[in-house]
XYZ file of N, CA and C in Angstrom:
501
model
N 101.868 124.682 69.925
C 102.905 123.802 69.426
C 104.273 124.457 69.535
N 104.563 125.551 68.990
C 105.707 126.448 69.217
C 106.011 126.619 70.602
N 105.163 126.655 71.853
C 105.968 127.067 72.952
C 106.370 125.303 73.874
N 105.599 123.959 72.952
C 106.148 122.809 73.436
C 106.912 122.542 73.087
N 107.398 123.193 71.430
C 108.715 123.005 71.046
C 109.680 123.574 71.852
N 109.535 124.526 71.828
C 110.602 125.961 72.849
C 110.957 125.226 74.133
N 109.773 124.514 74.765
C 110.004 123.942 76.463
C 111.252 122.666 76.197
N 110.431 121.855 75.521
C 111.280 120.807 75.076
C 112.514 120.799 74.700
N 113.073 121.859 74.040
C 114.061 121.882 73.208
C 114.898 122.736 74.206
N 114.281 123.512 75.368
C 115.100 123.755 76.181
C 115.420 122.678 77.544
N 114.992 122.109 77.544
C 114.699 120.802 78.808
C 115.842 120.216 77.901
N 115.889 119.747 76.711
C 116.822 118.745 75.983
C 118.495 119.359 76.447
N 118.467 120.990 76.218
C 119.681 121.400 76.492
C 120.285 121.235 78.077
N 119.090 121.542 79.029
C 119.502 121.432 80.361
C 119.872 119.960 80.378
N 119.419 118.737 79.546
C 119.458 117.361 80.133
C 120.652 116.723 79.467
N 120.958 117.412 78.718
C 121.890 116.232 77.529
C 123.130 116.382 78.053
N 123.743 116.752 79.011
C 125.134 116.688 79.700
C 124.727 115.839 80.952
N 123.777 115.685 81.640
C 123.187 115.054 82.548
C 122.936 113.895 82.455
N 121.718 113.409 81.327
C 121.434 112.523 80.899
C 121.946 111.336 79.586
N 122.564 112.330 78.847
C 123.467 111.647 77.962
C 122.370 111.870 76.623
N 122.970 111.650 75.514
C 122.901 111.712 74.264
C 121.903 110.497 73.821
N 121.989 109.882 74.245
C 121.720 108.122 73.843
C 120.596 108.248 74.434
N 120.265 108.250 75.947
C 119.193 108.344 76.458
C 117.902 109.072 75.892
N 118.492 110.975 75.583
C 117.554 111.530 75.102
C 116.886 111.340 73.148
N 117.917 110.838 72.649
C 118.293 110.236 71.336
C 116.736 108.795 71.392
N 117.052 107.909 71.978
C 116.054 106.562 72.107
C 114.536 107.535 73.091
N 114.683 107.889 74.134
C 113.448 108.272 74.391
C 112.636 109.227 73.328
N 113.289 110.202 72.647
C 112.608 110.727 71.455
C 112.448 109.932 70.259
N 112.879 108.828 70.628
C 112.179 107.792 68.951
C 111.188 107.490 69.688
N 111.412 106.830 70.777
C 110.000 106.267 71.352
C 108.891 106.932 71.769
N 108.765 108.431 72.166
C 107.392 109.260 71.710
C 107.233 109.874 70.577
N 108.434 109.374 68.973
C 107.477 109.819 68.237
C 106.810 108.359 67.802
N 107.604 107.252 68.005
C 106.674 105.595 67.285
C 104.866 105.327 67.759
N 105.190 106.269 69.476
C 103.825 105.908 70.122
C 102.929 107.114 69.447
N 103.587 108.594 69.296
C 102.802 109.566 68.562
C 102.477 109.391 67.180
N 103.173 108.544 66.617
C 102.607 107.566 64.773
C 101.938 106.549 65.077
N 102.040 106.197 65.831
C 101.091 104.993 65.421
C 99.525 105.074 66.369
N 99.426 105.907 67.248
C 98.095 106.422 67.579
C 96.915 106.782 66.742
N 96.871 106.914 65.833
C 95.838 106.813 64.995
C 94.865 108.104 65.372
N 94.247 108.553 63.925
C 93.569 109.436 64.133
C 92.700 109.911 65.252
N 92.125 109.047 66.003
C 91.286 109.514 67.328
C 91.901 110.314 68.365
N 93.496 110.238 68.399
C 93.872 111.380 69.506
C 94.820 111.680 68.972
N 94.667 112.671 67.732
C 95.211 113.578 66.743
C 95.915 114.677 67.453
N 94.904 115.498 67.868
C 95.622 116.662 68.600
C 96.929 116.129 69.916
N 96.612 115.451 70.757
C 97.690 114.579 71.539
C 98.831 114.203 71.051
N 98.685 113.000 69.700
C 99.443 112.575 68.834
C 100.635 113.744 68.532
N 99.955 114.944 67.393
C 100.782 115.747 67.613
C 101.653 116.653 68.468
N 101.028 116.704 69.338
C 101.700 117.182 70.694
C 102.996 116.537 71.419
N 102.338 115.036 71.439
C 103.632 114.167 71.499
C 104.396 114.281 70.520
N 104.568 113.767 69.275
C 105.307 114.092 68.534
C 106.247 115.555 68.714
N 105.763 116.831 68.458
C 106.527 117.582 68.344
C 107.272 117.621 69.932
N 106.520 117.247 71.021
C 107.609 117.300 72.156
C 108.685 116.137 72.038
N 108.474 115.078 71.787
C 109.477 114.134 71.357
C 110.506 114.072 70.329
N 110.343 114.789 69.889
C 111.060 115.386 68.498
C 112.038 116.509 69.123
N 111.473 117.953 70.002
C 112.372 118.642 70.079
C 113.194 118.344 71.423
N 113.052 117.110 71.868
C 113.538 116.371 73.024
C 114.920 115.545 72.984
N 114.787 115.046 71.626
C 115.944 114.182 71.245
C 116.635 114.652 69.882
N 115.646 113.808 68.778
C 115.981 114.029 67.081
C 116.117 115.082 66.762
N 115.592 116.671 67.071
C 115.523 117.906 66.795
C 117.002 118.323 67.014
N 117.483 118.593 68.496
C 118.838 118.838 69.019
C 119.995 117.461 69.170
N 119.560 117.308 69.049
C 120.456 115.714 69.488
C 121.521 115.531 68.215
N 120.562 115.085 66.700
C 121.525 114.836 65.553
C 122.415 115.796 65.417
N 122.247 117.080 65.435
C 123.651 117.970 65.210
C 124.566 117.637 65.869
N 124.468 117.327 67.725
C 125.453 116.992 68.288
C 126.178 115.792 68.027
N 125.359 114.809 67.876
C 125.728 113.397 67.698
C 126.352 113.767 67.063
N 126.252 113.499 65.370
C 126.538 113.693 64.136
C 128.176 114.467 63.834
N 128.392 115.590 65.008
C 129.425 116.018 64.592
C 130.631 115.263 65.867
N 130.003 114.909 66.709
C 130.575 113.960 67.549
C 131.481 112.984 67.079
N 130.961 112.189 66.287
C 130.939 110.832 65.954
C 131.775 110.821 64.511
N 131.699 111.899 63.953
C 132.653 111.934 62.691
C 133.854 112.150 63.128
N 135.029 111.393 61.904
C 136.609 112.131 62.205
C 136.795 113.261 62.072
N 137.330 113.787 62.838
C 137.958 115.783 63.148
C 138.093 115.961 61.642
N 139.151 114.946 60.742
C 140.040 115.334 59.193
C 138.979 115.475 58.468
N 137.253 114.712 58.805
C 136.037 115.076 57.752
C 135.322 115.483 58.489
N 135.030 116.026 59.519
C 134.028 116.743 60.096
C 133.010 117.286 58.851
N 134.154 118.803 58.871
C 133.370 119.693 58.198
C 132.381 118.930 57.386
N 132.572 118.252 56.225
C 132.715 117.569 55.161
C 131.090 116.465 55.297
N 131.547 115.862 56.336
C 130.602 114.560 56.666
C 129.464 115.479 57.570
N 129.744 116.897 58.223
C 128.458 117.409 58.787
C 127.546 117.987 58.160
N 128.581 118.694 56.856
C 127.558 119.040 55.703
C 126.791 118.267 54.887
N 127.253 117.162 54.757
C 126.534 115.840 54.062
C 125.578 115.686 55.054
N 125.655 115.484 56.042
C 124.786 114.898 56.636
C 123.645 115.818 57.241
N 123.688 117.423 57.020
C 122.806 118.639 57.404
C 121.781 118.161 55.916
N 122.823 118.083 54.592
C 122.306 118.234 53.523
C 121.069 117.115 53.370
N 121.614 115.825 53.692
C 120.555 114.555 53.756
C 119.614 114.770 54.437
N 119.681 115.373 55.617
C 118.499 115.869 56.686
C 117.547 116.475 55.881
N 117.782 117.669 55.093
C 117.273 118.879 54.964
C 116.349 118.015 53.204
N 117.029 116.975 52.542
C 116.016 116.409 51.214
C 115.205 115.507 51.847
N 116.096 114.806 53.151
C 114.745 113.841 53.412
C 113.334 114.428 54.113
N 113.304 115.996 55.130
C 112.349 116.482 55.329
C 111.733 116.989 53.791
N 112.479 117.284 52.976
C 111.311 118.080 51.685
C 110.835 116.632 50.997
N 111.536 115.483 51.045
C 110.647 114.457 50.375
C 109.957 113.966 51.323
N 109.505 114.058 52.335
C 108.492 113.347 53.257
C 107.727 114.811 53.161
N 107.672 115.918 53.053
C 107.048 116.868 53.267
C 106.377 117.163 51.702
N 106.715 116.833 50.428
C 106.491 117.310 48.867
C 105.454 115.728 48.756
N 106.142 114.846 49.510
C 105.127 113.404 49.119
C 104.115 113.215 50.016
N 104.044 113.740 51.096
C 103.275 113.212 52.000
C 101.656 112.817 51.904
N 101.332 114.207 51.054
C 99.605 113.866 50.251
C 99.234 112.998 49.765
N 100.589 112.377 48.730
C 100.463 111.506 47.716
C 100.042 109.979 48.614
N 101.358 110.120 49.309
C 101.698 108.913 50.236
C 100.453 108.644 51.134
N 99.517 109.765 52.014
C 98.394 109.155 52.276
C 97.198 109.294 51.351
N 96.932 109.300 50.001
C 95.892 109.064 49.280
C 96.184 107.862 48.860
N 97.653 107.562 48.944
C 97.512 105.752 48.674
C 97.434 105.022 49.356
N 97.965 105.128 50.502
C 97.745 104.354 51.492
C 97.049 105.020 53.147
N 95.808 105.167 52.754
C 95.806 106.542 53.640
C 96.442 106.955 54.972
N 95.648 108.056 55.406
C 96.318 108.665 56.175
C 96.671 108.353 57.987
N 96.106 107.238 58.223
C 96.433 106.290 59.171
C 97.614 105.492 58.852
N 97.552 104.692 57.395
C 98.734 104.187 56.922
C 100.150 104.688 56.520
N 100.323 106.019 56.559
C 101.463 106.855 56.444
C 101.813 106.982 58.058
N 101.258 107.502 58.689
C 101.625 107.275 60.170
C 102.325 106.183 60.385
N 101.773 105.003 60.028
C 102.056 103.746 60.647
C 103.558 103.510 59.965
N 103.575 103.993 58.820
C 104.853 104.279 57.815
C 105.810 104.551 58.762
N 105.689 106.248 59.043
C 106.589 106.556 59.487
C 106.843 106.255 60.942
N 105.746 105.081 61.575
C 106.484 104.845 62.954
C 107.164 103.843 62.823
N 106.793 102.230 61.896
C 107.729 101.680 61.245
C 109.244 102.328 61.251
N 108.938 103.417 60.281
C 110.837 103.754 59.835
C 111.582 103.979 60.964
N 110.698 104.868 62.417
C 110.910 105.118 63.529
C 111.651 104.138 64.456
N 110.871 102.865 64.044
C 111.196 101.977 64.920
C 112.381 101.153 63.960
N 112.974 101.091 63.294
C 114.253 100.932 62.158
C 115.317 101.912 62.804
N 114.993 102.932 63.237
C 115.742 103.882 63.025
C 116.455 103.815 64.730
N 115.459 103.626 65.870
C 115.432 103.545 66.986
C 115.988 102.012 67.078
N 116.444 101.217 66.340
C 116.561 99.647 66.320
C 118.310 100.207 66.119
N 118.664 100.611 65.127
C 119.442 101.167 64.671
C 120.932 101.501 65.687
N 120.148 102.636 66.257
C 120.666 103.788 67.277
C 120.618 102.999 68.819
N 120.015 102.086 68.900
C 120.341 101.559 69.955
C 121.367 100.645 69.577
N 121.465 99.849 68.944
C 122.648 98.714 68.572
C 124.012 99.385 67.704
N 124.028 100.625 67.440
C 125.421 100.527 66.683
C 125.590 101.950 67.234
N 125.078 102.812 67.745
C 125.591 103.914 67.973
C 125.975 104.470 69.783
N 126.688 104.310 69.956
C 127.199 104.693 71.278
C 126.911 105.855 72.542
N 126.871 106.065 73.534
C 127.117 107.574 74.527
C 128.229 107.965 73.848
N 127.965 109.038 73.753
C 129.445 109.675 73.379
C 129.275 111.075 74.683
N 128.630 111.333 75.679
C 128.633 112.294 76.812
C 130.338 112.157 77.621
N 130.972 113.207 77.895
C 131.891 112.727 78.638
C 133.356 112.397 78.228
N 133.347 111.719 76.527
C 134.103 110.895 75.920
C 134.850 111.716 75.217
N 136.192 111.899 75.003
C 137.065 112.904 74.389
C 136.936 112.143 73.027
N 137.048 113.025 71.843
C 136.752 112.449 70.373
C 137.538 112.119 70.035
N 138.617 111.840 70.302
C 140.155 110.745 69.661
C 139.175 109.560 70.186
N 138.761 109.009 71.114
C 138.417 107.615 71.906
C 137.180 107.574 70.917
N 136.035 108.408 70.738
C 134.741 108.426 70.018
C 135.384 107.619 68.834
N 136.514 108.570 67.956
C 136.983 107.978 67.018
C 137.475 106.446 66.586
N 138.223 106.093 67.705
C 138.687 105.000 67.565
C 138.021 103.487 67.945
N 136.965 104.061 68.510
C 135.283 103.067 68.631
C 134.745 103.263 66.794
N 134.629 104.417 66.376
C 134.377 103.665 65.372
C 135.211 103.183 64.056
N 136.874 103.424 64.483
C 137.469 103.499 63.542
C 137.668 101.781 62.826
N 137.455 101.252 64.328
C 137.398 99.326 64.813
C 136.384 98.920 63.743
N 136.351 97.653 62.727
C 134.983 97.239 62.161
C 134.139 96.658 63.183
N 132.698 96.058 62.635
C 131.654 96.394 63.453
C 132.021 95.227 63.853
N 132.535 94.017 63.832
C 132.936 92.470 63.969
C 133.702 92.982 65.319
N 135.109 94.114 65.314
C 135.804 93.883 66.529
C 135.472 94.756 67.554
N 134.326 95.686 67.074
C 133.442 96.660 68.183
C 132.918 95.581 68.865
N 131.866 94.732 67.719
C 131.050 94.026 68.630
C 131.590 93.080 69.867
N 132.614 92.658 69.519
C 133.709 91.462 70.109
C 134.001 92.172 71.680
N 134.239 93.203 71.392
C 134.823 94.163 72.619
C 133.738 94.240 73.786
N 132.257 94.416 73.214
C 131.138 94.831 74.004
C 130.497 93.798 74.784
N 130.470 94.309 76.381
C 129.413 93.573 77.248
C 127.825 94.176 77.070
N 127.532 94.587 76.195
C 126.312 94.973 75.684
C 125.968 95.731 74.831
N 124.848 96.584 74.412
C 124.855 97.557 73.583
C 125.419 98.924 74.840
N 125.330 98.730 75.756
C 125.507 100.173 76.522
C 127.434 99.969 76.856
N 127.953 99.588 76.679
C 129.298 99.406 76.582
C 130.053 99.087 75.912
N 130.453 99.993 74.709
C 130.648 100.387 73.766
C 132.141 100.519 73.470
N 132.528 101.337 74.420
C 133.779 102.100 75.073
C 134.389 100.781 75.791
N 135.786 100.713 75.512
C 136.839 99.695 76.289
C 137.177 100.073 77.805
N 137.701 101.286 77.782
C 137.099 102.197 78.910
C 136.266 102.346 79.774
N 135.775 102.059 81.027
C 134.520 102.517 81.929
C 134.541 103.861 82.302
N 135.206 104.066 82.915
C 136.180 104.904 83.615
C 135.902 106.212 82.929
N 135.404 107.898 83.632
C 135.628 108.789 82.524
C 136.374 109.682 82.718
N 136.885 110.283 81.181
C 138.873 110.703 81.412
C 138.273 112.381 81.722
């Protein structure tokens, strides 16, 4: 598991100037939804996917995003909030998790968390942008717009940016 993390998480670094943020961001929701919701019979796989899908996108990805996408004046501020939220929501999925499959067992916590997966991947495709390429005054001012005159602006979810063109 440690050296698929290691591969992965180095493949993510070679790709994410290449491939973009967004790309590797949605393809790592989508092998961990298919690695949750596989069900106990291909456990060992399951996990395998998972942790490669994980250190593919969600693992490296949110730091970058995350500090991307905030204003420069709260960076600091909004990256620490948002390291901090990371770091309670792994200890409450990690302190509950027993609980959570003795009630609903342990097929049904999977299915849980590919659910939230697929919320989360619903999410990140419709409101969150490429930011590869994009100088962070422009990042900024995509989201500085409410979501009414973002949306107004966009020929899709992949065009985001008023801009095509990269500066």
């Amino acid at each position: 598991m440690g050296l698929a993390k290691t591969v992965f998480i180095l493949t993510a670094i070679l790709l994410v100037d290449r491939v973009g943020r967004r790309g590797l961001y949605l393809s790592s929701l989508a092998g961990v939804i298919v690695s949750t919701c596989r069900g106990p019979v291909a456990a060992i796989a399951s996990v395998f996917t998972f942790v490669a899908s994980f250190s593919i996108g969600l693992g490296p990805i949110t730091g970058a995003y995350s500090s991307e996408v905030i204003p420069l004046r709260l960076r600091a501020q909004g990256v620490s909030v948002g390291v901090a939220f990371n770091r309670v929501a792994n200890a409450t999925v990690a302190l509950t998790f027993i609980s959570l499959s003795n009630a609903i067992t342990m097929g049904g916590a999977f299915f849980l968390f590919g659910f939230l997966s697929v919320g989360a991947a619903t999410f990140f495709y419709f409101f969150c942008p490429e930011t590869q390429g994009r100088p962070l005054e422009e990042i900024e001012e995509v989201f500085r717009q409410g979501w009414r005159e973002r949306r107004h602006n966009l020929h899709g979810p992949f065009h985001v940016f008023k801009h095509t063109e990269m500066r």
